[in-house]
Tab-separated table of N, CA and C in Angstrom:
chain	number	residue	atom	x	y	z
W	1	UNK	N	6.420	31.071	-27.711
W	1	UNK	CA	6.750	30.585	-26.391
W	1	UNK	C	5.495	30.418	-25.563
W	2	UNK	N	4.785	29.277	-25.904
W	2	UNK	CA	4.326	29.239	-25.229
W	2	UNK	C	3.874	28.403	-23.852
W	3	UNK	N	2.802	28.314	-23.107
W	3	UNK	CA	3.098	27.490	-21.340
W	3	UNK	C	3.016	26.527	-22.395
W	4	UNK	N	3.966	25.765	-21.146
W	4	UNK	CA	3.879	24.045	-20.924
W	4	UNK	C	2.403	23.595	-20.159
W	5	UNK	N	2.083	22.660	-20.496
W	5	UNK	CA	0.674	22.340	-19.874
W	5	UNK	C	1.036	21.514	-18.605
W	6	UNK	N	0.803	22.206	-17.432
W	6	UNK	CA	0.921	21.494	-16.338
W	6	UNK	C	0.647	20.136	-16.077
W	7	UNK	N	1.685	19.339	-15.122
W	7	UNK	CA	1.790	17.722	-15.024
W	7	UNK	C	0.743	17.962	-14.165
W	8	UNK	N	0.150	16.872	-13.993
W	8	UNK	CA	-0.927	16.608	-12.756
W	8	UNK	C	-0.119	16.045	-11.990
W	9	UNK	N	-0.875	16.496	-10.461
W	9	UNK	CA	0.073	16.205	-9.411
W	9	UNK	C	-0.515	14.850	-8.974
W	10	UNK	N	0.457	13.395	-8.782
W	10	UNK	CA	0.268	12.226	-8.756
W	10	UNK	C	0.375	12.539	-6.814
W	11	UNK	N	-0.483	11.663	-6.362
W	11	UNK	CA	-0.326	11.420	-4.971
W	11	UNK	C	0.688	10.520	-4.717
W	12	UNK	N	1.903	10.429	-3.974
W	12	UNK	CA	2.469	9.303	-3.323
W	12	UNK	C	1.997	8.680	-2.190
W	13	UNK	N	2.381	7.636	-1.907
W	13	UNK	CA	2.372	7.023	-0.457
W	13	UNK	C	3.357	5.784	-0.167
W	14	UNK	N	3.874	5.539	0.721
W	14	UNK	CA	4.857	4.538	1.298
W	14	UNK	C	4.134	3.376	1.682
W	15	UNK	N	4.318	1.942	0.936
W	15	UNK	CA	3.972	0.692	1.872
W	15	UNK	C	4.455	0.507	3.569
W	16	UNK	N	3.978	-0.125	4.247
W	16	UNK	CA	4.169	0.313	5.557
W	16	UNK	C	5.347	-1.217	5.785
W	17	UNK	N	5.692	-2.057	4.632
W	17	UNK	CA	6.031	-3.365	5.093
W	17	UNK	C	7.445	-3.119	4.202
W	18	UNK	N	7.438	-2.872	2.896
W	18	UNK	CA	8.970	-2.764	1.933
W	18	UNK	C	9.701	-1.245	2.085
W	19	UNK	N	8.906	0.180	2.189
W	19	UNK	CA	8.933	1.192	2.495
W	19	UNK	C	9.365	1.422	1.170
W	20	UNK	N	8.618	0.998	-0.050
W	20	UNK	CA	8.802	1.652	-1.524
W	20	UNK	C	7.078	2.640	-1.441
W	21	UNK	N	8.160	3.630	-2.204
W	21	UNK	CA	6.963	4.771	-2.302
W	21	UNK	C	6.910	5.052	-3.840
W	22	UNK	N	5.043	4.717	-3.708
W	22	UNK	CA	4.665	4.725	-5.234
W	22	UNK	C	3.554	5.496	-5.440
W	23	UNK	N	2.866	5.525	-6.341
W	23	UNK	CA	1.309	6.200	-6.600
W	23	UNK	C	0.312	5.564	-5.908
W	24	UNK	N	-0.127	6.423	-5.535
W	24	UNK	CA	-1.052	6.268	-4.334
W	24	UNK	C	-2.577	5.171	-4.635
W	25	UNK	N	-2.863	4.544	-6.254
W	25	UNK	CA	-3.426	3.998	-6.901
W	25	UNK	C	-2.875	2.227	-6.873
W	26	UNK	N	-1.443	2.568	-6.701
W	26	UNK	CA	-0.765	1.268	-7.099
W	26	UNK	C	-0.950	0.271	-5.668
W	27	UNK	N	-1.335	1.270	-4.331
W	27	UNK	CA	-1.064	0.440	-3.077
W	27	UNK	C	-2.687	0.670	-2.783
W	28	UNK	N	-2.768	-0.593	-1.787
W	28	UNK	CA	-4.291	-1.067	-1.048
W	28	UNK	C	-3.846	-0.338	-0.214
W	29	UNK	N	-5.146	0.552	0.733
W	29	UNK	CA	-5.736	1.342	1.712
W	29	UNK	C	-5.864	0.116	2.955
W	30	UNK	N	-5.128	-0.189	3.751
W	30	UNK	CA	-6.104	-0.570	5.488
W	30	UNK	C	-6.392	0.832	5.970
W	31	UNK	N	-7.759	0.266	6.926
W	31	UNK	CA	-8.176	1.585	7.399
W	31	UNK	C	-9.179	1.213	8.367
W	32	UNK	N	-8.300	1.211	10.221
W	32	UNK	CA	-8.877	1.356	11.479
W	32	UNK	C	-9.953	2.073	11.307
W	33	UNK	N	-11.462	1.497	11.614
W	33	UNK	CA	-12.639	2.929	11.219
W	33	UNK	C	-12.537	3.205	12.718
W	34	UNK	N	-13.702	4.496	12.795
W	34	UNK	CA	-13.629	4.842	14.546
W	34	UNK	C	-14.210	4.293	15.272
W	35	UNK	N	-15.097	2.697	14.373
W	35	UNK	CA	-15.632	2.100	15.600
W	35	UNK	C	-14.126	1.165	16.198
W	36	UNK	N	-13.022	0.973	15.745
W	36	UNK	CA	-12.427	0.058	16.324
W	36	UNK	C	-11.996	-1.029	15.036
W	37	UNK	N	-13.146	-1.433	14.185
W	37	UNK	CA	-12.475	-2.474	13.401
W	37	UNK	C	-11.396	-1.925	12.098
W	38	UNK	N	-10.932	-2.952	11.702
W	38	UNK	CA	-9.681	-3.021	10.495
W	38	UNK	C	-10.701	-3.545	9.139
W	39	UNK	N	-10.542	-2.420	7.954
W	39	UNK	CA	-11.065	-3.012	6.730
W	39	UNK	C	-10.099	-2.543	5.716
W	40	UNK	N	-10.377	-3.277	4.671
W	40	UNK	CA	-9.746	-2.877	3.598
W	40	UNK	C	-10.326	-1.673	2.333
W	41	UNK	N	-10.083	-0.581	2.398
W	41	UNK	CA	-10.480	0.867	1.639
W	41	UNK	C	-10.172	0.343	0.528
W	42	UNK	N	-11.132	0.265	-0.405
W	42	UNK	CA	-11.219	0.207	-1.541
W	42	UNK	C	-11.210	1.546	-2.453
W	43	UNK	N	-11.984	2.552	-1.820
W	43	UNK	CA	-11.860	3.615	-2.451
W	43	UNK	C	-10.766	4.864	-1.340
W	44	UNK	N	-10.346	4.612	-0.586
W	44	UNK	CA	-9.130	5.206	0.121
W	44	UNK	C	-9.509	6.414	0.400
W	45	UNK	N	-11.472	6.776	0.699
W	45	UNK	CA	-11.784	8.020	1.339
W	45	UNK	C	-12.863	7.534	2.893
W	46	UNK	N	-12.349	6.577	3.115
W	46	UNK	CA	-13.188	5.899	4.628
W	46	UNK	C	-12.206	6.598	4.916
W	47	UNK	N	-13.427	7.099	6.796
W	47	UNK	CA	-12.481	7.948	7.521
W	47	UNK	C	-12.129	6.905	8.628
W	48	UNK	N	-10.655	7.282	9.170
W	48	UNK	CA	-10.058	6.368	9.969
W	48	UNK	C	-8.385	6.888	10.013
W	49	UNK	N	-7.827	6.054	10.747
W	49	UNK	CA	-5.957	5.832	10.294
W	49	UNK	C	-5.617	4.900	9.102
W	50	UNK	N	-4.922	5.042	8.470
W	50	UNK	CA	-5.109	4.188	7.188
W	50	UNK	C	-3.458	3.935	7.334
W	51	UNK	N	-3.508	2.656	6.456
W	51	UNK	CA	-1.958	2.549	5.846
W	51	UNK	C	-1.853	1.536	4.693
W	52	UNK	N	-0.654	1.883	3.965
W	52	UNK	CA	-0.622	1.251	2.517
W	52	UNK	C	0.468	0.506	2.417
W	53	UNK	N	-0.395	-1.046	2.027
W	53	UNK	CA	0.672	-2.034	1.278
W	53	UNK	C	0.438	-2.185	-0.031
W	54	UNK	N	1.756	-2.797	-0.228
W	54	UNK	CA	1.612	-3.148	-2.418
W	54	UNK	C	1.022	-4.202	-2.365
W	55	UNK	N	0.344	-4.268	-3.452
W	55	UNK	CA	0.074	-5.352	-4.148
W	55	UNK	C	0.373	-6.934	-4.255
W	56	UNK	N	1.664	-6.572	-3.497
W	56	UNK	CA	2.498	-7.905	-3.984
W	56	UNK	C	1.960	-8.907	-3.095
W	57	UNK	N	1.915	-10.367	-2.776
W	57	UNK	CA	1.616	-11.186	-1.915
W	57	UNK	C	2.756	-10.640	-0.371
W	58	UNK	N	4.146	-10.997	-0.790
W	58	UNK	CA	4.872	-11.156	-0.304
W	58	UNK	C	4.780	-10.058	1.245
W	59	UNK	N	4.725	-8.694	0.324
W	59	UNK	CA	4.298	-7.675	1.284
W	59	UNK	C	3.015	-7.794	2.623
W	60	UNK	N	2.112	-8.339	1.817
W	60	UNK	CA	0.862	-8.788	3.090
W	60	UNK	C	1.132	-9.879	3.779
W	61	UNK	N	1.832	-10.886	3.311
W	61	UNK	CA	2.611	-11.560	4.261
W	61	UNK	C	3.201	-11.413	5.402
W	62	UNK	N	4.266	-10.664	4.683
W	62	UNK	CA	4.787	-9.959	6.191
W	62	UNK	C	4.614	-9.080	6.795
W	63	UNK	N	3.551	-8.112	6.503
W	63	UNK	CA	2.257	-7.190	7.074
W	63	UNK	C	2.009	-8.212	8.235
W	64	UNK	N	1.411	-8.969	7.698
W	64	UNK	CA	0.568	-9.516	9.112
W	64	UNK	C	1.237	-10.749	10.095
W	65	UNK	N	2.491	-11.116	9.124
W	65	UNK	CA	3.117	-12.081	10.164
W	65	UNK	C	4.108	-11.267	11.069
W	66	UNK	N	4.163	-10.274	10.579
W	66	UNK	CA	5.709	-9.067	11.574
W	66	UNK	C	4.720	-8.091	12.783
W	67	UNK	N	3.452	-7.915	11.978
W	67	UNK	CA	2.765	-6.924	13.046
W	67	UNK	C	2.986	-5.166	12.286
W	68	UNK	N	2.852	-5.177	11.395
W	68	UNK	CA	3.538	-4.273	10.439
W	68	UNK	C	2.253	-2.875	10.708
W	69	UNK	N	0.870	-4.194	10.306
W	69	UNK	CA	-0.144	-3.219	10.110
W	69	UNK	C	-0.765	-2.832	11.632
W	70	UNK	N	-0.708	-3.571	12.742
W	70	UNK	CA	-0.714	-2.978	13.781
W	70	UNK	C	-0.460	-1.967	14.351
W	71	UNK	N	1.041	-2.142	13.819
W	71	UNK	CA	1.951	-0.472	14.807
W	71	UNK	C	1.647	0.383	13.715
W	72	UNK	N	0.856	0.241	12.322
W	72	UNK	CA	0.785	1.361	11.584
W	72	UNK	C	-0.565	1.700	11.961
W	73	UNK	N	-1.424	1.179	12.626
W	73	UNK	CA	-2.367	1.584	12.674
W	73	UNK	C	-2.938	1.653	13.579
W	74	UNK	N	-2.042	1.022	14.664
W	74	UNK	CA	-1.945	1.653	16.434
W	74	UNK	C	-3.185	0.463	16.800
W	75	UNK	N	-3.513	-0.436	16.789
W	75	UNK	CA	-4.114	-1.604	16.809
W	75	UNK	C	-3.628	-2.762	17.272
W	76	UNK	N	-4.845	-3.494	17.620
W	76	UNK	CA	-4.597	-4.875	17.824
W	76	UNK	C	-5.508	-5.793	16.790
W	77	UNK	N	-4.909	-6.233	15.624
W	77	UNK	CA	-5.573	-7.218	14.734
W	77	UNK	C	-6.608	-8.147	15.449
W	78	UNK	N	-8.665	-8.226	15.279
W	78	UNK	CA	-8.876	-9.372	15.815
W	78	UNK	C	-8.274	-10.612	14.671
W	79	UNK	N	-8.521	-11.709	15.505
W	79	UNK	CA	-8.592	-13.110	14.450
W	79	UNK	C	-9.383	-13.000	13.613
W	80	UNK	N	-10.074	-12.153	13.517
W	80	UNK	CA	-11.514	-12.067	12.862
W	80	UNK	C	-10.610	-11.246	11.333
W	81	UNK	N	-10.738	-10.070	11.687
W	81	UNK	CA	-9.718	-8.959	10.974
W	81	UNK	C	-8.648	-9.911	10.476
W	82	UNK	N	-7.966	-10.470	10.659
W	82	UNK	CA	-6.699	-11.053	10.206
W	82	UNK	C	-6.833	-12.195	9.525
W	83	UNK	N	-7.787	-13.107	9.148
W	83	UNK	CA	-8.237	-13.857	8.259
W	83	UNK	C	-8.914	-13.054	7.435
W	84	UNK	N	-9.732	-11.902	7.586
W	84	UNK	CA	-10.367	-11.081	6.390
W	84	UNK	C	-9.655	-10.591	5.309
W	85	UNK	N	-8.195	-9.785	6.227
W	85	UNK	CA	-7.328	-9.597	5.310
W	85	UNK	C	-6.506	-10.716	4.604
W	86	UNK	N	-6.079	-12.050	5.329
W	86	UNK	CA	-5.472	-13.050	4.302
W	86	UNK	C	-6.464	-13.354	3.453
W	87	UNK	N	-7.666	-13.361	3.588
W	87	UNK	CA	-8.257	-13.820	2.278
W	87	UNK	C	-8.306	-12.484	1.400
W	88	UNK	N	-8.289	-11.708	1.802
W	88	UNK	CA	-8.045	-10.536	0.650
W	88	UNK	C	-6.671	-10.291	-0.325
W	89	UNK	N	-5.914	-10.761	0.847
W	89	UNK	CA	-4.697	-10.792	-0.479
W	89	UNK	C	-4.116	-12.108	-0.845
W	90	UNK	N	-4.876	-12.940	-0.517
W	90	UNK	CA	-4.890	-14.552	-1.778
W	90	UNK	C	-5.564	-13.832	-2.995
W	91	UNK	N	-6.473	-13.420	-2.746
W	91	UNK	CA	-7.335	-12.368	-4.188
W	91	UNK	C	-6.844	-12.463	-4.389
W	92	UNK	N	-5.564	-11.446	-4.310
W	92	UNK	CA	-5.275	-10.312	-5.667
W	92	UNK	C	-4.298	-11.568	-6.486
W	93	UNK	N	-4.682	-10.710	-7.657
W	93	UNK	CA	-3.903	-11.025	-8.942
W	93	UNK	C	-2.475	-10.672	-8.461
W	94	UNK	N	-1.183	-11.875	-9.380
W	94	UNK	CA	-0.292	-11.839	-9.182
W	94	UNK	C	0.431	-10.539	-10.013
W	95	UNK	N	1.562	-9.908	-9.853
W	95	UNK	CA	1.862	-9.151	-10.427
W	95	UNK	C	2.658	-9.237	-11.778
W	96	UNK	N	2.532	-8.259	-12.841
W	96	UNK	CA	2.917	-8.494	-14.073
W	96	UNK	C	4.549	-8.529	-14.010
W	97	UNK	N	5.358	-9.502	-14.924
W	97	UNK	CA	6.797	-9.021	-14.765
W	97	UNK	C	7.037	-7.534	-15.207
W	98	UNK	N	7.925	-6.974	-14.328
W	98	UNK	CA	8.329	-6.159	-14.627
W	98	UNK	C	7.652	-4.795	-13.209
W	99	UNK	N	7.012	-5.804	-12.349
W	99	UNK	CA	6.620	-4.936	-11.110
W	99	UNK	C	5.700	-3.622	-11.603
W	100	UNK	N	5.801	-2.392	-10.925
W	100	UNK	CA	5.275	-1.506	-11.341
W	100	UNK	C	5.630	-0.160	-12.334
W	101	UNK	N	7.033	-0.628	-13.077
W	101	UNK	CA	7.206	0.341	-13.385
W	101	UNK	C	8.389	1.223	-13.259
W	102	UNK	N	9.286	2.065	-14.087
W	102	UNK	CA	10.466	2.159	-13.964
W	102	UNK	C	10.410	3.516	-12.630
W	103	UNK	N	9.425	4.157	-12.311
W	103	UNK	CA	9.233	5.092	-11.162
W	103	UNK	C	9.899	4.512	-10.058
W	104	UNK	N	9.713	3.302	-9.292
W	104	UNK	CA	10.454	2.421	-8.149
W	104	UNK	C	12.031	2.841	-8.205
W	105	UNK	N	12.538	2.954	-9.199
W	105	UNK	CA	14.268	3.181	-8.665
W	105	UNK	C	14.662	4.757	-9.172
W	106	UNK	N	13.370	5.132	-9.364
W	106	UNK	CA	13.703	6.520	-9.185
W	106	UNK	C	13.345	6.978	-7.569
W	107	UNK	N	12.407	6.527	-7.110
W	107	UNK	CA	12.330	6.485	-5.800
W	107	UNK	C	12.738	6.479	-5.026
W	108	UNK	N	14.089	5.148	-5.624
W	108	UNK	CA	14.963	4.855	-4.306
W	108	UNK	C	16.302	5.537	-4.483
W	109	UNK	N	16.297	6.029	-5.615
W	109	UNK	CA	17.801	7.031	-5.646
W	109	UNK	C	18.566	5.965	-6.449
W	110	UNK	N	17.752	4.517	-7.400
W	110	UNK	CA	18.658	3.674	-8.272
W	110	UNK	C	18.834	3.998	-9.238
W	111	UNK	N	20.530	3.860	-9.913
W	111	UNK	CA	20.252	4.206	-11.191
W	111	UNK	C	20.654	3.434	-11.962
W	112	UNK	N	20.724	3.372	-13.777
W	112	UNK	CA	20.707	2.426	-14.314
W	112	UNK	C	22.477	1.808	-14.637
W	113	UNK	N	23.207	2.788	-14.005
W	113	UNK	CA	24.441	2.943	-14.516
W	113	UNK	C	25.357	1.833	-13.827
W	114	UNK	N	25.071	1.406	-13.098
W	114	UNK	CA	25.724	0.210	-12.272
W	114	UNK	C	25.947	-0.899	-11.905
């Protein structure tokens, strides 16, 4: 009988635009620094208020057309900031079918039975 080898503890975090909560790897970092401006955390240890969207296009979309990342980050987007980020998420790569993974509807309390 012997130990089980401990799981490593995965970080979560909530997109601030779909409110799916995933690994904290799977979502982009915004992050108000303390001078005032909005960047995008690449490595998600800039100090600031931060908040996390997925990957997906759709999500940064309506991040910035609803005002999503504003009230998450207690801000006022410049024009400046808000073209930085649309060109940041034209970047990204589209997502693979099959999204991220069967973790998402465990998340949401979905199950397969229905």
């Amino acid at each position: 009988m012997g130990k089980q080898p401990k799981r490593k503890h995965v970080p979560q975090r909530t997109c601030v635009v779909c409110r799916t909560v995933r690994p904290k790897r799977e979502l982009v970092r915004i992050v108000r620094t303390p001078e005032g401006g909005v960047a995008v955390d690449e490595t998600g240890k800039r100090s600031g208020r931060g908040a996390y969207i997925c990957r997906e296009r759709g999500c940064w979309e309506t991040a910035l057309a609803r005002r999503h990342l504003e009230r998450a980050l207690k801000t006022t987007l410049t024009a400046e900031a808000e073209s930085e980020l649309r060109e940041y998420a034209a970047a990204l790569p589209p997502l693979l079918a099959g999204g991220s993974g069967e973790g998402d509807e465990a998340a949401r309390g979905v199950s397969g039975d229905g």
